[in-house]
Coordinates of C-alpha atoms in Angstrom, one line a residue:
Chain A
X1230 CA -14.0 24.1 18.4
X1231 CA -10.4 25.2 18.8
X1232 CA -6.7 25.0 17.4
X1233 CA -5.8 24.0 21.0
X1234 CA -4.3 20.4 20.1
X1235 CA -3.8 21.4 16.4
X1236 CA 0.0 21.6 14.9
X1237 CA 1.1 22.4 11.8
X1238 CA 4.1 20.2 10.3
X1239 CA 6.5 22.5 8.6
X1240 CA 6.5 20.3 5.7
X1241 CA 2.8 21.1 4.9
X1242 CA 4.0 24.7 4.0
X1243 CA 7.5 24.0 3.6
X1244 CA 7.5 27.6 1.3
X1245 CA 7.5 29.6 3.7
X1246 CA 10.9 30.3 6.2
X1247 CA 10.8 29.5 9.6
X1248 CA 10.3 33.4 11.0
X1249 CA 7.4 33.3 8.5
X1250 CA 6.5 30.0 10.0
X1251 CA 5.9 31.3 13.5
X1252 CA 4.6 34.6 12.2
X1253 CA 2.3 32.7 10.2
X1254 CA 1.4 30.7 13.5
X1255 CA 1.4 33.6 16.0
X1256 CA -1.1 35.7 13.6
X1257 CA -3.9 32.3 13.6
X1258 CA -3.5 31.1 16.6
X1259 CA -1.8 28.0 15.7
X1260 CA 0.5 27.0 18.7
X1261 CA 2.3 23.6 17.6
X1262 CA 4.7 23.4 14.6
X1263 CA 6.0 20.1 13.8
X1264 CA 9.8 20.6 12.6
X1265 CA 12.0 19.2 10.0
X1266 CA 15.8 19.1 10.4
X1267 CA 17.0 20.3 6.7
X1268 CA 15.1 23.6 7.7
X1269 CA 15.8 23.9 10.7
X1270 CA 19.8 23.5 9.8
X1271 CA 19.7 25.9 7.2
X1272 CA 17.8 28.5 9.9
X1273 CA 20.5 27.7 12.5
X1274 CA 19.7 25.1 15.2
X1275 CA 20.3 27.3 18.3
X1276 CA 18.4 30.2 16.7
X1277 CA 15.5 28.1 15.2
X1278 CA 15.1 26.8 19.5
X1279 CA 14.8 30.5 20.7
X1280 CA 12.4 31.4 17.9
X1281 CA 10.1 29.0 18.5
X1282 CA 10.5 29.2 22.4
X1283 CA 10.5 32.9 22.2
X1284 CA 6.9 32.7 20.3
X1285 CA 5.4 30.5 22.5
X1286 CA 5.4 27.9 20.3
X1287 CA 5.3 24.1 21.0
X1288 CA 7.5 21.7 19.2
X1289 CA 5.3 18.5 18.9
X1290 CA 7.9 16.6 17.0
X1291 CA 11.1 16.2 14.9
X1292 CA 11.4 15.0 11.2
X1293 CA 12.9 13.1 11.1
X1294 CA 15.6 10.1 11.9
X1295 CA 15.6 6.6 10.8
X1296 CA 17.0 5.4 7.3
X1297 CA 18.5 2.3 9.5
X1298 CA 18.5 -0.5 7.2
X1299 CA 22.3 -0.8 6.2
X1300 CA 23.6 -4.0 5.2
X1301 CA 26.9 -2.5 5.3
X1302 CA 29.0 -1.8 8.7
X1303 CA 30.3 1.5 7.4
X1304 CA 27.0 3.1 5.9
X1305 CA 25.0 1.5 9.4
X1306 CA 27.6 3.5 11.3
X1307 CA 26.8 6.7 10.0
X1308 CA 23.0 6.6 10.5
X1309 CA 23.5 5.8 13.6
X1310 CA 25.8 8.7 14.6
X1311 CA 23.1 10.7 12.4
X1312 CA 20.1 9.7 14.3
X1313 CA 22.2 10.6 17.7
X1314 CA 22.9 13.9 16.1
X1315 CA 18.3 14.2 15.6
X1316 CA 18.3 13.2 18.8
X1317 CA 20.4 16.2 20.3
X1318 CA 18.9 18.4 18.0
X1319 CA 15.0 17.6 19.4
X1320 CA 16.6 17.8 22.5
X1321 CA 18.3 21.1 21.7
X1322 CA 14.7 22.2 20.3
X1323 CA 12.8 21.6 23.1
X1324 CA 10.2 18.1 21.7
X1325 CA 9.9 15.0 23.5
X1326 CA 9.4 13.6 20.0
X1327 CA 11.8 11.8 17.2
X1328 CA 9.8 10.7 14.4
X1329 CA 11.4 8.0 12.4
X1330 CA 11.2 6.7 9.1
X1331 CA 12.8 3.4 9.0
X1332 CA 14.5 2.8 5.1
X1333 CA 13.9 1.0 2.8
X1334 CA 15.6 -2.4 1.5
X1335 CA 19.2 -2.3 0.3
X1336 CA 19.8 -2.0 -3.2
X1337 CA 19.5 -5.6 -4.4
X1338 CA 17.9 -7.3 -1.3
X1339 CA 14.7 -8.9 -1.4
X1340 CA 14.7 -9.5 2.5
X1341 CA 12.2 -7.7 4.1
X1342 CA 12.7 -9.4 7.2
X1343 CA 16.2 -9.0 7.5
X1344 CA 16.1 -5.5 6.9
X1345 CA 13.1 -5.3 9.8
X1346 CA 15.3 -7.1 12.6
X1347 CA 18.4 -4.6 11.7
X1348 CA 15.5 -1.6 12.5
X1349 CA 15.2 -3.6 16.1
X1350 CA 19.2 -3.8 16.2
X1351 CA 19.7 -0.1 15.8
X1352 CA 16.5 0.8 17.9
X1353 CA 18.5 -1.1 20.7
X1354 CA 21.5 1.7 20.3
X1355 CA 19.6 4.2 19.6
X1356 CA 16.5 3.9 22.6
X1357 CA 18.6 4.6 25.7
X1358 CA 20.5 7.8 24.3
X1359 CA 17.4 9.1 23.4
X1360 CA 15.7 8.6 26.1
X1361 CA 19.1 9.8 28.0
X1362 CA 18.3 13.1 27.0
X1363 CA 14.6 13.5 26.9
X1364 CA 13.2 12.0 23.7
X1365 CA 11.1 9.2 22.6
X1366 CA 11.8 7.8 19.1
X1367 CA 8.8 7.4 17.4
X1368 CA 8.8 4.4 15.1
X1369 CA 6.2 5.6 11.7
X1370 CA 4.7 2.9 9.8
X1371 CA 4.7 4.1 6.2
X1372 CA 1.9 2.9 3.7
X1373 CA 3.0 -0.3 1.7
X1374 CA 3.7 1.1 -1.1
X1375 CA 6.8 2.7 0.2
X1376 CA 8.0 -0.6 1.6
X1377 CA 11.0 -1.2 -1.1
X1378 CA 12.6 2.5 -0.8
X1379 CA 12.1 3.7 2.0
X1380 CA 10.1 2.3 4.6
X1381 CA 10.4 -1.7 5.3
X1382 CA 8.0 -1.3 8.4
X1383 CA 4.8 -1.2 6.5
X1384 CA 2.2 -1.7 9.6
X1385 CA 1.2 -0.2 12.8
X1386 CA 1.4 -4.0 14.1
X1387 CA 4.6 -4.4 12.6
X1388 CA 5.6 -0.9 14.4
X1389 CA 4.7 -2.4 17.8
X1390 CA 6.4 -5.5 17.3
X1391 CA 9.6 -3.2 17.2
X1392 CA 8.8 -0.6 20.0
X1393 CA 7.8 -2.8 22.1
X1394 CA 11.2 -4.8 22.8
X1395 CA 11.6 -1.6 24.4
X1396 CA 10.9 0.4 27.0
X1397 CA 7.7 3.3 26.1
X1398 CA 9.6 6.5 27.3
X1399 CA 12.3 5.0 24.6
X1400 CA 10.4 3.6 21.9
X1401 CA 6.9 4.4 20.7
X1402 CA 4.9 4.9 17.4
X1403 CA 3.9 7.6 15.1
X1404 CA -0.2 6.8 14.1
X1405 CA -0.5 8.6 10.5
X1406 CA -4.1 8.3 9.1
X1407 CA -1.9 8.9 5.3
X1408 CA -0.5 5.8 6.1
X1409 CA -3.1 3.5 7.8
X1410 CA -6.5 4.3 7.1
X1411 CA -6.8 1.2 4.3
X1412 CA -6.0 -1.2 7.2
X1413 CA -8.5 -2.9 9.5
X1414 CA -6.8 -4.0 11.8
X1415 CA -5.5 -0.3 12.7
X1416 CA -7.7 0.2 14.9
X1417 CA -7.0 -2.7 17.3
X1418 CA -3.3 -2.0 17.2
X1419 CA -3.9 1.5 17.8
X1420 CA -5.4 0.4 21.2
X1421 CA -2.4 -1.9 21.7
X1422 CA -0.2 1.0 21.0
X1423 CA -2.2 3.0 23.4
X1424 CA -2.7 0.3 26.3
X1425 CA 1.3 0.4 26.3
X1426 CA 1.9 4.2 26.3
X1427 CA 3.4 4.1 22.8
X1428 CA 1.3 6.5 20.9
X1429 CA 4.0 9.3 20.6
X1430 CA 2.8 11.3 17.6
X1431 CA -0.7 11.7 15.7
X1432 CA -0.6 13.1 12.5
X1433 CA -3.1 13.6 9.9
X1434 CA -3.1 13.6 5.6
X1435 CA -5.9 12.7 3.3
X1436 CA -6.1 10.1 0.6
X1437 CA -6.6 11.8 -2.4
X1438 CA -5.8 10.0 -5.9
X1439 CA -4.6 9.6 -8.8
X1440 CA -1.4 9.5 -6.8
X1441 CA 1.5 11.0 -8.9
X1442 CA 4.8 9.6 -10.3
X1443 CA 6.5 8.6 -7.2
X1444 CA 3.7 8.6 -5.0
X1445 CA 5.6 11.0 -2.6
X1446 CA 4.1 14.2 -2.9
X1447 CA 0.2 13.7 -3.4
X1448 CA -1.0 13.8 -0.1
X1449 CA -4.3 15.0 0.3
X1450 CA -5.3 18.6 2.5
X1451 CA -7.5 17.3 5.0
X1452 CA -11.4 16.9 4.4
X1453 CA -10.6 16.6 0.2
X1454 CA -10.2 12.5 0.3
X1455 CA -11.2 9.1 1.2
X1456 CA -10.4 9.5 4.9
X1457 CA -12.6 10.2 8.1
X1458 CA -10.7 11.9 10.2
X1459 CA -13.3 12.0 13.3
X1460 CA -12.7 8.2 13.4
X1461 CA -9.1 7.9 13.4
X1462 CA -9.0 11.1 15.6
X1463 CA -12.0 8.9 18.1
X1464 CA -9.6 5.6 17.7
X1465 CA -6.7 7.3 19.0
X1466 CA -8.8 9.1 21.9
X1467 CA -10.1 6.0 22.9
X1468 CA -6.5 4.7 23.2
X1469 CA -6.1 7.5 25.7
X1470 CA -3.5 9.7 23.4
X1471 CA -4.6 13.5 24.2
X1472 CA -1.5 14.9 22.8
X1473 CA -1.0 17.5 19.9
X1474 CA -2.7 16.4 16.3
X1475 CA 0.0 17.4 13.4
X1476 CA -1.2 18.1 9.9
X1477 CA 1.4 17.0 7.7
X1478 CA 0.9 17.6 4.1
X1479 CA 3.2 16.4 1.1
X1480 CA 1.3 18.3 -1.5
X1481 CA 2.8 19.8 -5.1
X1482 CA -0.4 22.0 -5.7
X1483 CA 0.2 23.1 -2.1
X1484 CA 3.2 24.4 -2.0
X1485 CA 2.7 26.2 -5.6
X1486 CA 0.1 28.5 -3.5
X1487 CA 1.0 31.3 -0.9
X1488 CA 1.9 29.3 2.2
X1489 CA 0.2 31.7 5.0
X1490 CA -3.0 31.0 2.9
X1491 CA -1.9 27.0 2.8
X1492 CA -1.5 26.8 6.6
X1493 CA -4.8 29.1 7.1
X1494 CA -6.8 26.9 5.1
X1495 CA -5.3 24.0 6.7
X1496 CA -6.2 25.2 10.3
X1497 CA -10.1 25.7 8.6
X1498 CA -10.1 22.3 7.8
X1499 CA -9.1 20.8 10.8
X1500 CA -11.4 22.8 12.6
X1501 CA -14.0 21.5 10.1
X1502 CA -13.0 17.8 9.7
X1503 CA -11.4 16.2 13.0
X1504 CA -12.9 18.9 16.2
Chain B
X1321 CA 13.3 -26.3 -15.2
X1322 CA 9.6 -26.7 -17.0
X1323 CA 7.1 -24.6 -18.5
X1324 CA 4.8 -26.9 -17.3
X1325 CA 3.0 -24.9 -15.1
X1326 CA 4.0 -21.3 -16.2
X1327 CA 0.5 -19.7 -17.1
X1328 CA 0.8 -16.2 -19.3
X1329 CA -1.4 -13.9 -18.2
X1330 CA -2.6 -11.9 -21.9
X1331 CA -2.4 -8.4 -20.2
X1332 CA 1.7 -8.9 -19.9
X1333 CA 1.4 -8.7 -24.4
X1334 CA -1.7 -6.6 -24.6
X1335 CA 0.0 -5.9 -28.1
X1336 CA -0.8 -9.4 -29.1
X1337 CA -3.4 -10.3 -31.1
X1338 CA -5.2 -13.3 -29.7
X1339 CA -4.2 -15.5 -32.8
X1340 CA -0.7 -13.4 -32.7
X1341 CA -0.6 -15.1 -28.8
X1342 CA -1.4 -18.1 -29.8
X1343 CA 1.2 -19.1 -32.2
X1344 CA 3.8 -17.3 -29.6
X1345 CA 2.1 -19.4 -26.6
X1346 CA 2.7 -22.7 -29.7
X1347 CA 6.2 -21.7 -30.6
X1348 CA 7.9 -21.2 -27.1
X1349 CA 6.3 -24.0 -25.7
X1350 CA 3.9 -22.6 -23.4
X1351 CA 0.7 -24.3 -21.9
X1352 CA -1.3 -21.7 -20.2
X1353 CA -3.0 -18.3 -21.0
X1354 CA -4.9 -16.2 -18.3
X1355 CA -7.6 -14.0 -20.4
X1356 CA -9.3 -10.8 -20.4
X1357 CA -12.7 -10.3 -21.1
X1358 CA -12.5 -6.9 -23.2
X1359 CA -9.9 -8.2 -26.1
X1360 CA -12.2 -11.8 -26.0
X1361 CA -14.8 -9.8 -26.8
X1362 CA -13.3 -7.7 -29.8
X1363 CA -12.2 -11.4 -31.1
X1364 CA -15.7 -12.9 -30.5
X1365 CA -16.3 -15.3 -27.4
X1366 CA -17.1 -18.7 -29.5
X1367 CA -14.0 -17.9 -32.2
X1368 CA -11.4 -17.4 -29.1
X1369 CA -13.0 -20.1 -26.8
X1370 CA -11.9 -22.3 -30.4
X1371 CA -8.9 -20.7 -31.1
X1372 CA -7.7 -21.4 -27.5
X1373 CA -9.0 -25.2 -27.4
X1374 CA -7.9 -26.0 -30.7
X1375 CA -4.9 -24.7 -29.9
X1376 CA -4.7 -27.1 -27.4
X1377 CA -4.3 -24.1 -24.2
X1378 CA -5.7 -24.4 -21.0
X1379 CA -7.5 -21.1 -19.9
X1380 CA -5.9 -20.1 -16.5
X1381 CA -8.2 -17.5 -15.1
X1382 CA -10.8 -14.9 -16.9
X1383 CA -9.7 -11.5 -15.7
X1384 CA -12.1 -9.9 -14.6
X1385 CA -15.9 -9.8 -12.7
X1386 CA -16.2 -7.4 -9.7
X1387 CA -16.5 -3.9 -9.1
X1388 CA -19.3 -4.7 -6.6
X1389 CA -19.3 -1.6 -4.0
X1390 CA -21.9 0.8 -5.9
X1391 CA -24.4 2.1 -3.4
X1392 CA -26.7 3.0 -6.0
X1393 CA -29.2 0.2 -6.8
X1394 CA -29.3 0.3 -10.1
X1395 CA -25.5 0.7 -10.8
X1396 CA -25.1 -2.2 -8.5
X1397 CA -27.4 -4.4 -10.3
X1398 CA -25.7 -3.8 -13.5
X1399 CA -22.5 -4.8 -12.3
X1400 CA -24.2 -8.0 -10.8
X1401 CA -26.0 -8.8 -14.2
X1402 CA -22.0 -7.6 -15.6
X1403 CA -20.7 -10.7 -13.5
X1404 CA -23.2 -12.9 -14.6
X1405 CA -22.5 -12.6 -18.0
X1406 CA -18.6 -12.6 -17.0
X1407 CA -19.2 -16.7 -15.7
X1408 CA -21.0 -17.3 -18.9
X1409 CA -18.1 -15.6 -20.9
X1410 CA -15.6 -17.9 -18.0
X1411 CA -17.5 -21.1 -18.5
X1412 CA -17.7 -21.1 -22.0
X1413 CA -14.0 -20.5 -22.4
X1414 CA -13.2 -23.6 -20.3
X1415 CA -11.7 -21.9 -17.5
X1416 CA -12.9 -22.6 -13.7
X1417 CA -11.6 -19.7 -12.5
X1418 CA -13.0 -15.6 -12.7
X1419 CA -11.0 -13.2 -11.0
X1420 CA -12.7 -10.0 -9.2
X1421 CA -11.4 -7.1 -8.3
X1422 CA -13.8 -6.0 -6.1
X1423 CA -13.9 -1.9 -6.2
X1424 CA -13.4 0.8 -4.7
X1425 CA -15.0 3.0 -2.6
X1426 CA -18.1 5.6 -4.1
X1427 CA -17.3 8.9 -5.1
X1428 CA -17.3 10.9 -2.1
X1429 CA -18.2 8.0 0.3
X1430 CA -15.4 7.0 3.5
X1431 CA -17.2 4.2 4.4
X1432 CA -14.0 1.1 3.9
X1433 CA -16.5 -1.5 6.3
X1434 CA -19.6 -0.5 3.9
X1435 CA -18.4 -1.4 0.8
X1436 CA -16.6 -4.2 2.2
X1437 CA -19.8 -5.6 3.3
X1438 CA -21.5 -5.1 -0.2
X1439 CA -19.1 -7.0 -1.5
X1440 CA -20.4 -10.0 0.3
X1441 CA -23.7 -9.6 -0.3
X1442 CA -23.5 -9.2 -4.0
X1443 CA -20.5 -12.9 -3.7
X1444 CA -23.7 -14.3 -2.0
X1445 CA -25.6 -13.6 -5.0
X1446 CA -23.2 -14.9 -7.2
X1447 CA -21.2 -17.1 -5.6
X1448 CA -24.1 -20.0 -6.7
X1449 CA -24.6 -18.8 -10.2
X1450 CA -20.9 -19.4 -10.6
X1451 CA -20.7 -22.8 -9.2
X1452 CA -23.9 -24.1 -11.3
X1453 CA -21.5 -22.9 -14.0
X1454 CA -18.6 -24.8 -13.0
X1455 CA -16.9 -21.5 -12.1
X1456 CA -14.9 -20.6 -9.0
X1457 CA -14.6 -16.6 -8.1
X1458 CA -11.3 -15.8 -7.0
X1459 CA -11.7 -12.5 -4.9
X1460 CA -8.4 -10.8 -5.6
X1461 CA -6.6 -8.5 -3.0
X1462 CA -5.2 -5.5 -4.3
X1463 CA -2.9 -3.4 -2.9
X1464 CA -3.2 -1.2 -0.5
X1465 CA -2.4 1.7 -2.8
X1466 CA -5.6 1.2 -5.0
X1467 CA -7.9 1.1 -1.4
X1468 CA -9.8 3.7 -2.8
X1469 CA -10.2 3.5 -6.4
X1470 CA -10.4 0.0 -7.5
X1471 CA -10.4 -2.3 -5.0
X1472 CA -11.0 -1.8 -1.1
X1473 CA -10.0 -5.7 -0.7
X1474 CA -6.6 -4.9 0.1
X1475 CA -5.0 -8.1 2.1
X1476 CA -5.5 -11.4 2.0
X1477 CA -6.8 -11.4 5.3
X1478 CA -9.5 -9.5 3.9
X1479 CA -10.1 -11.2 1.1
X1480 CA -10.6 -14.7 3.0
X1481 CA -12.8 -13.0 5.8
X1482 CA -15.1 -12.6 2.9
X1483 CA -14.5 -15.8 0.8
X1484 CA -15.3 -18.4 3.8
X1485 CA -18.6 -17.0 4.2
X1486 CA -19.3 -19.2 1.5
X1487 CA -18.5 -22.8 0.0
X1488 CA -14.6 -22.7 -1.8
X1489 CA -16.1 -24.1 -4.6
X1490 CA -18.1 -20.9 -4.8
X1491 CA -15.3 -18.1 -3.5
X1492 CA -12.0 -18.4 -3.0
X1493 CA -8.8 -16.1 -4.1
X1494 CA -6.2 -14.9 -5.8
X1495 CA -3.0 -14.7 -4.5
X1496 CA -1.2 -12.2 -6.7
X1497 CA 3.0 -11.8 -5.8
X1498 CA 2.6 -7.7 -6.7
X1499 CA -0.3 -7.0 -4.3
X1500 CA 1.1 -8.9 -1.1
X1501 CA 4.7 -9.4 -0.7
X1502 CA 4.9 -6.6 1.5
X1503 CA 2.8 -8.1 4.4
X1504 CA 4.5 -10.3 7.2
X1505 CA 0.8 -11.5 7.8
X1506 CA 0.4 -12.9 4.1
X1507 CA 2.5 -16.1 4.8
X1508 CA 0.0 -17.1 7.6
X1509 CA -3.1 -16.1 5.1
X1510 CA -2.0 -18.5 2.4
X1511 CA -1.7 -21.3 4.9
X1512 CA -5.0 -20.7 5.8
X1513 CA -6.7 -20.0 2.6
X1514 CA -4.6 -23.1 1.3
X1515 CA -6.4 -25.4 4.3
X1516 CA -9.6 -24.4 2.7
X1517 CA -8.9 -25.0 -0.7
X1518 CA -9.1 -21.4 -1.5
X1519 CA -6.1 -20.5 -3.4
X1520 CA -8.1 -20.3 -7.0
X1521 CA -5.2 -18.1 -8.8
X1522 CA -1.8 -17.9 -8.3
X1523 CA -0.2 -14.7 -10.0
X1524 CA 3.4 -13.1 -10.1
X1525 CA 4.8 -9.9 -11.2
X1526 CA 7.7 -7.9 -9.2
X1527 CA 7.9 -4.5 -7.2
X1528 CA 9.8 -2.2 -8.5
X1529 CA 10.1 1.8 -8.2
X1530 CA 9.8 4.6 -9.0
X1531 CA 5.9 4.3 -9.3
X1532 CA 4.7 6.1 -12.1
X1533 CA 1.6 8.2 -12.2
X1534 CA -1.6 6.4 -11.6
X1535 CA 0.4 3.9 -10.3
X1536 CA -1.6 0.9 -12.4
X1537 CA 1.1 0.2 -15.4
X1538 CA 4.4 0.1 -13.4
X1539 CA 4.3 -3.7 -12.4
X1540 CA 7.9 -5.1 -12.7
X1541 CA 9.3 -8.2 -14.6
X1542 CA 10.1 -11.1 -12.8
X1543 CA 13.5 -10.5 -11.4
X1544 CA 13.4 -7.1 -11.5
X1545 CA 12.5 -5.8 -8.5
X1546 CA 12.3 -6.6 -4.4
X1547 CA 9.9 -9.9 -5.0
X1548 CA 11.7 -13.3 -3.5
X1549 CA 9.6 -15.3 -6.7
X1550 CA 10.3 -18.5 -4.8
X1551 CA 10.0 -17.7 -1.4
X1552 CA 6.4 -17.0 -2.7
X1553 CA 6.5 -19.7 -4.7
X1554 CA 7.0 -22.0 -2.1
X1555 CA 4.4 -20.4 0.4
X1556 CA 1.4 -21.6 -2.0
X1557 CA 3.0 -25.0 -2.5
X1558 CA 3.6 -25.5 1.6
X1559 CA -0.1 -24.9 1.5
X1560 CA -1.2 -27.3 -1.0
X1561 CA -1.3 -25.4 -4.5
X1562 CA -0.2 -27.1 -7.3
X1563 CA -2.2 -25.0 -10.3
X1564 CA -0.9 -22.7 -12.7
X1565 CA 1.8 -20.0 -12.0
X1566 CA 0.2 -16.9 -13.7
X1567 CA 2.6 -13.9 -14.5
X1568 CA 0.7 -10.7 -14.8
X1569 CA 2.5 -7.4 -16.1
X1570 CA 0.9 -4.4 -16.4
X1571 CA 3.9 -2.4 -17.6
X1572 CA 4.4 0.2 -20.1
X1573 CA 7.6 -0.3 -20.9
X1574 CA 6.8 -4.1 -21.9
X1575 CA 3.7 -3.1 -23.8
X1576 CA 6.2 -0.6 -26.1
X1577 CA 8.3 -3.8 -27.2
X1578 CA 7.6 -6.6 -29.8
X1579 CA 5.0 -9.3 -27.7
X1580 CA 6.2 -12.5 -29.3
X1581 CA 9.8 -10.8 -27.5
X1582 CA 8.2 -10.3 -24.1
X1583 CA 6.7 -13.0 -23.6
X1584 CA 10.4 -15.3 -24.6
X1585 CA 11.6 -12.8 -22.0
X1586 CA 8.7 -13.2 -19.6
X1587 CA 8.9 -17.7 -19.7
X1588 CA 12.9 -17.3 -19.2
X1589 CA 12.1 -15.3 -16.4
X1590 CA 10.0 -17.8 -14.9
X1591 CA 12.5 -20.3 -15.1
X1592 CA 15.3 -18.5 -13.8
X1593 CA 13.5 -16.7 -11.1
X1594 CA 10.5 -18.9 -10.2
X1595 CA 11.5 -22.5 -10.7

């Protein structure tokens, strides 16, 4: 039983600052944060790298790039340069790792399918600069029900039919039990992902409900939901992914509490409900 | 442009009176009426199975039987005796069609395969009872969002993996707009549950955000939201369907207004957005 492969996602205890962050970590044990860029900008970029690399710390991914939906040329041009700009700034932090949330549809379009093939388009610009310098984008199926605002690819099979037009080291997946664990044909495509080399991130949320207005910010803390997380942790393993396992936590009632106690409890119950 | 095959389903003007719905259904021309068990029930079964026949309505669907994932024997025998008495409420209001939403999963149970499989057990039970009665079961997907409270059939997919274990005249079902635009797979679904003879209901309502709490009573009018109505449309009808058109609303804002308005609203709808 150990924290070895356990990271925290700064989100989960996005109260506290990022020197309180790596204090936080240093003082458990925990030695992989998963990082977010608004935070990280406000911190400094440069001095958020030698923080974390002067703690020890491992950086198991960035949050996060994407958004790359754009029906219009303008608007698609500057998500592009932005998710350049992510990809210098993982580099700049030291993670192999981009995660990216896609977009949703445009405001008036009912074309899922469209707006999926312009994902593959910009993947396409965006695959060989990242991989240029270092860093795998790491395509995130979000659960259906954000498919309309902000994530069109809805599927870890739709995932893989994007990432895999590309080459592994540019394009991968993020597996996000959150996200998945209603689906039953996860598992399979988790082994596809995992066959190709294109499970780039694991992360880990519970399903807790009544989800709240907005359904952004009721994830559950691990062990408190519908969600077995020894199974989607064995799925994974199976697939021969033995990288870091981020906790990532959009939770109201979690950060109202003290956030050294959030991210000590949260170590507890990953210790308790996926070692 | 017709009514002809524009179905209202009674939840979209749960303000309605059952005579009040009715005369609307009379005045504005429409031919179909999808009901629900609990107002039938506060009207009588015999006086609304008249009201509805003299009126000269056909019954769409009876919403709804189900809730068949109780681990507990007892509880799950009472929901099994609950569906009987739903086909006996179905058959004697003329309709050949019950809708289930299946349930979710147990409190404090993870098991999404175990109370899949109970499902089919108890559709074996039933599934015969039901055709005796001239009544088709329609196992409705819901969306992946209610996986865990209310209904752990949550794609198509799904729902015909358990349907074809047994004769379409016994299990089919539904193939609601709300539940299943979202998935690239559904197209292929409704082809094959449309070369069975499985599509028993046809329902639409749109997608539109934000979600409010709960998530249940935020289903969009047609037109309002990311729904292609006749791309859907025409999905059914490439696979054979040429039943009722059912539009189903659970929708707070709808249930504030004057009924007789929404549904005038709800039929012009149709016609602009479905037809």
């Amino acid at each position: 039983m150990s924290l070895a492969r356990f990271s925290i996602n700064q989100m989960t205890v996005k109260q506290l600052s990022l020197p309180e962050l790596v204090d936080a970590c240093r003082e458990l044990g925990v030695l992989g944060v998963g990082l977010w860029r608004e935070p990280v900008r406000a911190h400094g970029l440069k001095a958020t790298a030698a923080l974390v690399r002067d703690a020890g710390l491992t950086v198991t991914t960035l949050c996060r790039g994407g958004f790359l939906t754009a029906t219009d040329p303008a608007e698609l041009a500057r998500a592009l340069d932005d998710n350049r700009a992510a990809v210098d700034e993982a580099a700049t932090l030291g993670t192999d790792t981009l995660v990216l949330v896609s977009g949703g549809l445009p405001a008036g379009s009912k074309d899922l399918h469209g707006a999926r093939e312009r994902i593959a388009d910009a993947l396409g610009e965006l695959g060989p600069y990242a991989a240029a310098r270092g860093v795998r984008l790491a395509v995130e199926p979000l659960h259906p029900m954000y498919a309309a605002d902000r994530c069109v690819v809805s599927t870890l099979a739709q995932a893989l039919d994007l990432a895999e037009r590309f080459p592994a080291e540019q394009v991968g997946v993020t597996v996000d039990t959150y996200h998945l664990w209603w689906d039953d044909t996860a598992p399979a495509q988790i082994a596809r992902a995992g066959a190709s080399g294109r499970i780039h991130s694991f992360q880990l949320a519970d399903w807790t409900t009544p989800l709240p207005e907005g359904v952004l910010n009721g994830r559950g803390q691990i062990g408190d939901g519908a969600i077995d997380m020894r199974e989607w942790r064995s799925y994974v393993e199976k697939a021969g992914y033995d990288g870091p396992i981020e906790v990532e936590l959009f939770n109201d009632a979690l950060w109202a509490r003290d956030g050294r106690e959030v991210l000590a409890e949260t170590a507890e119950r990953f210790l308790t409900h996926a070692v």
